[in-house]
Structures are given as C-alpha cells and as structure tokens.
Tab-separated table of C-alpha atoms in Angstrom:
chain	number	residue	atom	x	y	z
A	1	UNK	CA	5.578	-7.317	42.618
A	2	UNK	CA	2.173	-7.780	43.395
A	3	UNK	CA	-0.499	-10.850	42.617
A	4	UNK	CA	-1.462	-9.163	39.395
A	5	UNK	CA	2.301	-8.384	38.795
A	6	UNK	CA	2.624	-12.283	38.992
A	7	UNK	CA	-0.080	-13.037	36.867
A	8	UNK	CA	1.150	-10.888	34.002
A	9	UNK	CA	4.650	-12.638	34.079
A	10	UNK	CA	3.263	-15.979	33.874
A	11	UNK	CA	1.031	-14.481	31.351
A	12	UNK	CA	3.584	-12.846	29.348
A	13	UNK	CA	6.002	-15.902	29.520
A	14	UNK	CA	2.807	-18.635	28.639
A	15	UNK	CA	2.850	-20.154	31.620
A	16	UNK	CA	-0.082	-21.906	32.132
A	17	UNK	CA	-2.171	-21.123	35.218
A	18	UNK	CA	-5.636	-21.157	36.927
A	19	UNK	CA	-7.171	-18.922	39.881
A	20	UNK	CA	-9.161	-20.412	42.847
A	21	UNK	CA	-8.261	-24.040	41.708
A	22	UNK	CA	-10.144	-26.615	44.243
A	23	UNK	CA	-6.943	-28.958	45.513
A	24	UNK	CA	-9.003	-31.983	45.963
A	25	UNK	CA	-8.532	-32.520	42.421
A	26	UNK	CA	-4.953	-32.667	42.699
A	27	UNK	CA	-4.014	-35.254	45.296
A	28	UNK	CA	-5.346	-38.509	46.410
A	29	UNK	CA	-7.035	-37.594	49.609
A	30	UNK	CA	-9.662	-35.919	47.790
A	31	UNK	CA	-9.137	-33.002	50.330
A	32	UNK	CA	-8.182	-29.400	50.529
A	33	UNK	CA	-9.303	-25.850	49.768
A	34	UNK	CA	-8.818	-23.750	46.695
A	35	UNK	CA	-5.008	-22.306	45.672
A	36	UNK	CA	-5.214	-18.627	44.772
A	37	UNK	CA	-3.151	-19.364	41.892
A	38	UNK	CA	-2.248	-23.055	40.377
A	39	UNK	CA	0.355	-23.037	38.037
A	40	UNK	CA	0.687	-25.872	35.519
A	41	UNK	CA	4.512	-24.966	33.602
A	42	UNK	CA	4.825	-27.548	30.670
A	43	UNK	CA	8.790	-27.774	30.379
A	44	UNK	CA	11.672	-27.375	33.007
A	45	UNK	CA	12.230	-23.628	32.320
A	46	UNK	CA	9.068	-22.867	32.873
A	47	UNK	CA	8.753	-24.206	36.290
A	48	UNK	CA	12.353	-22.237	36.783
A	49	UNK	CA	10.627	-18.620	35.922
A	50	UNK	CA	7.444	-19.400	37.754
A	51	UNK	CA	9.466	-19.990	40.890
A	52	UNK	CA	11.705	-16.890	40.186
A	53	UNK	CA	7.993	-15.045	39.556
A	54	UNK	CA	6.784	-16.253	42.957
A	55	UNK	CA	9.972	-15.232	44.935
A	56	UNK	CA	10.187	-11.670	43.412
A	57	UNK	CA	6.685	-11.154	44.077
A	58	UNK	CA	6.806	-12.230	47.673
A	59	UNK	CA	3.980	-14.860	47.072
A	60	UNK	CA	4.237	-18.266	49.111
A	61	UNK	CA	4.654	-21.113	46.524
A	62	UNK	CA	4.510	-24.785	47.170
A	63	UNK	CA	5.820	-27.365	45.053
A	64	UNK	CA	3.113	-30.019	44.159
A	65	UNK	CA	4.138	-32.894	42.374
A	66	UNK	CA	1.391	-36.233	42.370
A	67	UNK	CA	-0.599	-35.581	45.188
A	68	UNK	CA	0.304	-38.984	47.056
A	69	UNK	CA	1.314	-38.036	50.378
A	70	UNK	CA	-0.058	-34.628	51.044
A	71	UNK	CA	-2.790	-33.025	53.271
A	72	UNK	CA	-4.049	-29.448	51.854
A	73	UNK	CA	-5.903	-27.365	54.281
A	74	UNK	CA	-9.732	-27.105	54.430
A	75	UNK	CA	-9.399	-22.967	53.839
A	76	UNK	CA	-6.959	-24.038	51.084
A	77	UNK	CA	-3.410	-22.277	49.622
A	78	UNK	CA	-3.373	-18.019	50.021
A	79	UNK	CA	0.005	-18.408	47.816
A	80	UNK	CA	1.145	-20.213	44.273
A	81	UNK	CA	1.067	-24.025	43.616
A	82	UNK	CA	3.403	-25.170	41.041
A	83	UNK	CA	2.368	-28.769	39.655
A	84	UNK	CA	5.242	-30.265	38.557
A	85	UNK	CA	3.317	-33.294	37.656
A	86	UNK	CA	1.966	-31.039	34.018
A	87	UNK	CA	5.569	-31.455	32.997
A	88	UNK	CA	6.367	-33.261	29.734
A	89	UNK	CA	7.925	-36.375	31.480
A	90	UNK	CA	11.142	-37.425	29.897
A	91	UNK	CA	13.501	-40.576	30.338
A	92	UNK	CA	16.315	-41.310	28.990
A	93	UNK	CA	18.930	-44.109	29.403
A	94	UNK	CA	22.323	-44.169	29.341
A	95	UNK	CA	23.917	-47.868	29.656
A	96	UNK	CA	22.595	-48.867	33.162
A	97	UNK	CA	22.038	-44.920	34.049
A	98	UNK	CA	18.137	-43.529	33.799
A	99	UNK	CA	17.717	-39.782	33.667
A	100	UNK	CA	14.393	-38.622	34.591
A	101	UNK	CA	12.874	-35.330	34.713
A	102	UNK	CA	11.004	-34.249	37.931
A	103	UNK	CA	7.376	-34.953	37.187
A	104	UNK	CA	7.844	-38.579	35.853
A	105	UNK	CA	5.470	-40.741	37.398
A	106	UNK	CA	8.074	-43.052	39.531
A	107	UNK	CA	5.770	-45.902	38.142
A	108	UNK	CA	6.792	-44.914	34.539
A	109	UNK	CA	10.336	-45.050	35.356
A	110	UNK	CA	10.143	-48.518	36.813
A	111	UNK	CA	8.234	-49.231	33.787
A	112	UNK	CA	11.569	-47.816	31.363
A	113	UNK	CA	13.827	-50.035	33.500
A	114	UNK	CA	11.922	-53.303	33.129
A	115	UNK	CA	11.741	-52.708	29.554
A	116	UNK	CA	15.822	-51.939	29.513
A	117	UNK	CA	16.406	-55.180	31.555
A	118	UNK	CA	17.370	-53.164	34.605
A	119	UNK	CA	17.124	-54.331	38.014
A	120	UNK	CA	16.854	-52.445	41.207
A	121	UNK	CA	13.295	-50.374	41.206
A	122	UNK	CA	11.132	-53.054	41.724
A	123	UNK	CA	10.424	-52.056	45.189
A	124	UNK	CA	9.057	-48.671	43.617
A	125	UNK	CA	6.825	-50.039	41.702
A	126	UNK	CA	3.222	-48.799	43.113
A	127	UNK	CA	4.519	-46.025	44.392
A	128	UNK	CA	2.057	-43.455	43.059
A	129	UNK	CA	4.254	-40.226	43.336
A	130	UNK	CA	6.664	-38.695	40.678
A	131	UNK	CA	10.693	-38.600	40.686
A	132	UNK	CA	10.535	-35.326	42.458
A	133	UNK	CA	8.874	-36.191	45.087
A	134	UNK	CA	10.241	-39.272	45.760
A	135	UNK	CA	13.951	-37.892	45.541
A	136	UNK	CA	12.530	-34.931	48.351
A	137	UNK	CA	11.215	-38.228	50.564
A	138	UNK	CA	14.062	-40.375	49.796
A	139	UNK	CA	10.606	-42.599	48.987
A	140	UNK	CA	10.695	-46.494	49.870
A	141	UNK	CA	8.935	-49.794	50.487
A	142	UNK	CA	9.521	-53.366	50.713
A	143	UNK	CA	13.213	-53.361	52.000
A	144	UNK	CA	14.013	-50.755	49.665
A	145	UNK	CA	14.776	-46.624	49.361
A	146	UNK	CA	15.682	-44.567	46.378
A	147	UNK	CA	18.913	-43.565	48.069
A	148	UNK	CA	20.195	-46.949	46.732
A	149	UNK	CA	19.845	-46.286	43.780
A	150	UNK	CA	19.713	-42.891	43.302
A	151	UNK	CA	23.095	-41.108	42.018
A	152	UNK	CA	22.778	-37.319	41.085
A	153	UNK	CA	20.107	-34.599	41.338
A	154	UNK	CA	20.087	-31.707	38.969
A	155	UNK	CA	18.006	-28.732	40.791
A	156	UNK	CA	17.676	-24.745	40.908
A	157	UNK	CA	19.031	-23.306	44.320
A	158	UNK	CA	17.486	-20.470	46.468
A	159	UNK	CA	19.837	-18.310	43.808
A	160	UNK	CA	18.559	-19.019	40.894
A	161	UNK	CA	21.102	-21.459	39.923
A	162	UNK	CA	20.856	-24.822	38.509
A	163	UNK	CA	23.124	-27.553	39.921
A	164	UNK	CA	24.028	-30.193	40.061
A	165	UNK	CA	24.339	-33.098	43.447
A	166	UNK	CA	25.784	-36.035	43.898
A	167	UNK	CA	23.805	-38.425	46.238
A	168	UNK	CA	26.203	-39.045	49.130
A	169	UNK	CA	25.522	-34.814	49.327
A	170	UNK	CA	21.653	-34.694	49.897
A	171	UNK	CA	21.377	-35.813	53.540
A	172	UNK	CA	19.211	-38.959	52.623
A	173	UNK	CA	17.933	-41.237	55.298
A	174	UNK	CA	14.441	-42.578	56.037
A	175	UNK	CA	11.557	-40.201	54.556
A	176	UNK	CA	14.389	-37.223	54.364
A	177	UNK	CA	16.433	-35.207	52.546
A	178	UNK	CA	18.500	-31.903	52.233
A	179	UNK	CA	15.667	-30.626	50.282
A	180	UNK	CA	13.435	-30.266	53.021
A	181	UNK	CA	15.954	-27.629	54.699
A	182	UNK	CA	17.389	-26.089	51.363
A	183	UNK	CA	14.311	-25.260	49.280
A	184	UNK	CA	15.491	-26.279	46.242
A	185	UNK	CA	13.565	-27.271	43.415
A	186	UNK	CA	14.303	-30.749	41.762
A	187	UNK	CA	14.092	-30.921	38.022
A	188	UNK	CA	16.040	-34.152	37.492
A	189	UNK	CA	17.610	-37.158	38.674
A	190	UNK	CA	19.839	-40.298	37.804
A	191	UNK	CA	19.440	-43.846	39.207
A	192	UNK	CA	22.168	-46.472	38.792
A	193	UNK	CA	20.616	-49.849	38.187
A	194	UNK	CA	22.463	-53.146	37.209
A	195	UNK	CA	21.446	-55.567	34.416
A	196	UNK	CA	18.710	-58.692	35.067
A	197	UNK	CA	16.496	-60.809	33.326
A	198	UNK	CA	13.028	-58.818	32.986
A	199	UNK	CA	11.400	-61.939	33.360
A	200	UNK	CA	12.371	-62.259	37.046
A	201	UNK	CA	12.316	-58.092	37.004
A	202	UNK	CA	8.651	-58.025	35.576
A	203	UNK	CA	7.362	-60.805	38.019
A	204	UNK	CA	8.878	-59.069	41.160
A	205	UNK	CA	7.255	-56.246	40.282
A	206	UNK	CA	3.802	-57.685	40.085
A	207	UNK	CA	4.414	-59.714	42.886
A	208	UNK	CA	4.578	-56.488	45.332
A	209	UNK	CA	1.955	-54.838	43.216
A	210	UNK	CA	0.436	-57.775	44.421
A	211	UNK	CA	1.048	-57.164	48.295
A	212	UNK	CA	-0.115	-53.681	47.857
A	213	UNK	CA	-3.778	-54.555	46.629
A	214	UNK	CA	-4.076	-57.188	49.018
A	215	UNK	CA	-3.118	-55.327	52.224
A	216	UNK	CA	-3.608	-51.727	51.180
A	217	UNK	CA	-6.409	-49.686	51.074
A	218	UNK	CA	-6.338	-49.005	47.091
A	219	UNK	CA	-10.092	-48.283	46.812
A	220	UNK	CA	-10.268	-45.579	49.266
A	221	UNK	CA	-8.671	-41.986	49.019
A	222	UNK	CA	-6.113	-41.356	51.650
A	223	UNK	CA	-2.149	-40.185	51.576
A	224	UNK	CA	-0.436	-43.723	51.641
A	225	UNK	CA	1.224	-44.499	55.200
A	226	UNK	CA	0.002	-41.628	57.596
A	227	UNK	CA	2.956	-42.449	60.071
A	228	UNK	CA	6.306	-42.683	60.123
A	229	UNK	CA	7.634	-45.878	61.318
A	230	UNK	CA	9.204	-45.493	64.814
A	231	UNK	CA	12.078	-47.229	65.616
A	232	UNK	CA	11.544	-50.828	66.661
A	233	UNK	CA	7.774	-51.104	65.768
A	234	UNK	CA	5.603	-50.595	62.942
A	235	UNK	CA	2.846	-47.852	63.227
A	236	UNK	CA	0.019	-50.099	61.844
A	237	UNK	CA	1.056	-52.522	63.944
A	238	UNK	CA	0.912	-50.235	67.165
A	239	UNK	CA	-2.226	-48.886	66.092
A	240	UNK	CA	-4.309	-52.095	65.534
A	241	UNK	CA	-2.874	-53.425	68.811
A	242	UNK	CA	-4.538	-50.532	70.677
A	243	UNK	CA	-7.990	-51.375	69.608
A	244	UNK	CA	-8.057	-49.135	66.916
A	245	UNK	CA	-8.763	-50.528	63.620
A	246	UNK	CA	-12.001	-48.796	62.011
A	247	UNK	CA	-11.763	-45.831	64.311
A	248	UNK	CA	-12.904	-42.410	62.924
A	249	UNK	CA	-13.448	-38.941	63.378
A	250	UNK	CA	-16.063	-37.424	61.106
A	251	UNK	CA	-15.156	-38.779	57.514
A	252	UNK	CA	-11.800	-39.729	58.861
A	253	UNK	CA	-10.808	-43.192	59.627
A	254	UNK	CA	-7.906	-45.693	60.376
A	255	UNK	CA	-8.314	-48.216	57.633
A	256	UNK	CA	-10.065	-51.518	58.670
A	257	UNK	CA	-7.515	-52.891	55.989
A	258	UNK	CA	-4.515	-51.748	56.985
A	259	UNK	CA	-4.058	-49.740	60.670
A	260	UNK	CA	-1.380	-47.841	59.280
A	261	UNK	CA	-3.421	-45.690	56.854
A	262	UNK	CA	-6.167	-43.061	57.502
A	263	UNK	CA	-9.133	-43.118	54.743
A	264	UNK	CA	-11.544	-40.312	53.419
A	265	UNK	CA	-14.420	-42.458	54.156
A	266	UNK	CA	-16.473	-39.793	51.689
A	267	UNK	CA	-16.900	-36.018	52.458
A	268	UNK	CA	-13.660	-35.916	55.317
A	269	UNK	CA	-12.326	-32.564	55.722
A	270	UNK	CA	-8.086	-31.937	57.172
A	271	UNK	CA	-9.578	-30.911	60.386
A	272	UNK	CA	-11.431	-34.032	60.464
A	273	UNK	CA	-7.853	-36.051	59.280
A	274	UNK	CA	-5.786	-33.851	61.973
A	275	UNK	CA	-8.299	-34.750	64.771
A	276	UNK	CA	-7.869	-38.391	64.500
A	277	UNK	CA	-4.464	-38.712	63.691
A	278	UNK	CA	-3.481	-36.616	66.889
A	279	UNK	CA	-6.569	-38.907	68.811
A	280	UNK	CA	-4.351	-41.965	67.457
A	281	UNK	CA	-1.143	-40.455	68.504
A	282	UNK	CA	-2.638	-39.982	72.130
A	283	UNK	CA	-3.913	-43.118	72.559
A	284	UNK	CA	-1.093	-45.160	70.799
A	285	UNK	CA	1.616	-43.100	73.617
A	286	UNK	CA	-0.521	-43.915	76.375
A	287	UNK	CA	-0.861	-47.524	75.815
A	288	UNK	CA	2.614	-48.565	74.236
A	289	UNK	CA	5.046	-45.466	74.663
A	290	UNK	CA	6.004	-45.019	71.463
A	291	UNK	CA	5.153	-41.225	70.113
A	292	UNK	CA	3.728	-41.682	66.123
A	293	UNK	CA	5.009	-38.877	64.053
A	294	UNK	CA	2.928	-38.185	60.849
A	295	UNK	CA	4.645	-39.387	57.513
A	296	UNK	CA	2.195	-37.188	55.109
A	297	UNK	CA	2.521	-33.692	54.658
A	298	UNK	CA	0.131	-31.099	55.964
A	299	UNK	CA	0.054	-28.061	53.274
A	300	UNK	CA	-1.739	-25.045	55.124
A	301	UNK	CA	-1.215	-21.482	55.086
C-alpha cells in the first residue's frame, strides 16, 4: 500500500486527516516541521484502523498525544501522526476505580477524582499531557508517579490485538515503561485511588498548581523538564550551579526561572534546542561529572 493507498482507507473509513500539517500547532514548544499526513481519529476504533492503515502501508507513524514533552524536527514528519488527543475523552468511575480513555487530558481526570472525593492524583495536577502519554512516561512530580496509582492498561499489540495489562507487567520506573520497547498503542487505563475529603483534595491541588506558576516557566513555550534527573542531583540544580541560567543558543534558552527547562524565547528552531541542550550537557560533565540525559522526546525522521 502506497501513500494514496493510505489516504483512501482513512478516507473510506472517515477518518479524519490533514496533509502537510505544520506541528508547531500541536505541541507546546511551538516547534517542528510539517507531517505528511496528520490524522485526527475521533473514537478508539478509529485510532485502531489508522494504525493498522499505517503498518500495511509501510508508512512511519508516531503517536502524538498533548504535545507536552516533545521536540518535532525543523524538516518535520515524512510518515503519519496520529493525535490521540482528537479523541472523545471518556471517564468513568467505578467505586474508587477511574477508567480513562487515552486522550483524556490527565488534568481532567484529576479534575473527575476531586469531584468523586478521591485522593491520590493531586501530584498530577498541572501536568499538561493526556492519560496516554503519561501511562508511556510513567509521568510524575512532587513525590509522586502514576505507577502508584495506576492498575491496568487496555492497548492494541504489534498484532492487532487489544489487551489487556496489569501494572506490575509494564516495566514502570522513572520516565519509563514497556511501551517504549513494545510499540503498543494505549487506549485506556485504570487508577486505584482511596476516599478523602475534597476539601483537603481540592486545596492540595491548588497548592502545587501553586508551586508550578511560581517556579515554572508557564508563560514561555518549552517541553516541561528538558532533563532527566540523574541520580543524586537535580538537573536544574546542576545547571544553575555551572553559571548557566539565561544561557541560549539562537531562540533557545535555559530558563532564567527555572535552570531545568529550555524556553522558545520566540522564533527557536530543534536545531537551535539540540545545540544548547548538548552545549549544557558538555559543560554541566565537565564541571560536576554528572552526564544530563534529555527527558523530552526528539520526533525526527
């Protein structure tokens, strides 16, 4: 199956899709190329025969879901993009169990469990990704990880299949999971909370919201943390100790707000974002040893 092949399967199954589609628009870095196709399916089975589409016409396809941590290329995406963020989002709740379909805002979920009275999401709260994507990062802040409260996964295998995971079988651990070896797609997942008083839920939540806006760079575009955190130090940290704060490359620059993210100052291009963060890494091994590995995800090809 060729591209045109492809285009008259999504066609003929109304799968909504766009040619030449500028990624800037699509993640909050405000950087990237055009995809040669962008594919926008509306429910679950649509994303299923999209993907099946892409792999029986030998197209590259890359699953997109909010845009939060990712880096496209300047020359853009030669394959598919499927956006699972055009998804009807879907919650539901079963006693202290939340089901959520893949491109729920993870903000809207956190909003479903403070309205249920359920604790144990807070620390997600701000994230600005969808379930998907924060299952395939095993996302986390402030102490916390979705691992601890995530339980199953429903997703479709490199077969075809749709099944179903329990946790303990996804290979979670910090910014990881089995997804990023298995290619599966995730369309759902379940999170086991515990009853609390949304009171103390709802004021925990805005109290890291909080945090975020005063120590985060909010008003600038950029991918959230750029680095991972290495073990025994924090990246910001390291980075602002080596003189580094404000430092730029092109458009690109370390936040003066907080070290540990890079901001599109206006007009900064991935090769711009790729030079600094390896002129960081450089600098950062030189003075303190420790070797920065980038926590966003660099989409090229």
């Amino acid at each position: 199956m060729n591209l045109e092949q492809l285009k008259a399967g999504l066609g003929a199954a109304g799968i909504p899709y766009r040619e030449n589609e500028p990624l800037a628009e699509h993640c909050t870095f405000k950087i990237g190329g055009p995809a040669r196709v962008f594919v926008a399916p509306q429910e679950e089975e649509q994303l299923c025969k999209a993907i099946l589409l892409c792999r029986d016409s030998g197209l590259p396809y890359y699953l997109l879901g909010n845009g939060s941590n990712i880096l496209f290329a300047d020359e853009g995406w030669s394959g598919v993009i499927l956006d699972t963020s055009a998804l009807k989002s879907s919650i539901q709740r079963e006693g202290c169990t939340l089901r959520a379909g893949a491109g729920t805002l993870l903000s809207s979920l956190c909003r479903e469990a403070l309205r249920a009275g359920l604790t144990g999401l807070e620390f997600a709260y701000g994230i600005p990704g969808t379930v998907g994507g924060a299952v395939y990062m095993n996302a986390g802040a402030y102490g916390g990880e979705l691992k601890d409260v995530l339980t199953r996964v429903r997703y479709l295998n490199q077969e075809g299949q749709i099944v179903c995971a329990e946790a303990a079988e996804l290979d979670l651990s910090y910014r990881h999971s089995i997804f990023e070896e298995n290619g599966g797609c995730i369309l759902s997942a379940e999170f086991r909370l515990t009853p609390g008083d949304p009171a103390e839920i709802q004021a925990k939540m805005e109290d890291l919201m909080g945090r975020r806006r005063d120590k985060q760079p909010l008003d600038k575009p950029s991918a959230g943390s750029t680095f991972k955190r290495p073990a025994g130090a924090f990246a910001g940290a390291l980075i602002d100790q080596c003189g580094l704060r404000g430092y730029r490359h092109g458009g690109a620059a370390i936040s003066e707000k907080h070290c540990g993210f890079v901001v599109n100052l206006g007009g900064a291009s991935c090769a711009d974002v790729l030079a600094l963060c390896d002129e960081v890494r450089d600098i950062v091994q030189e003075k303190t040893g420790y070797l920065l590995e980038k926590e966003i995800r660099v989409v090229k090809g």
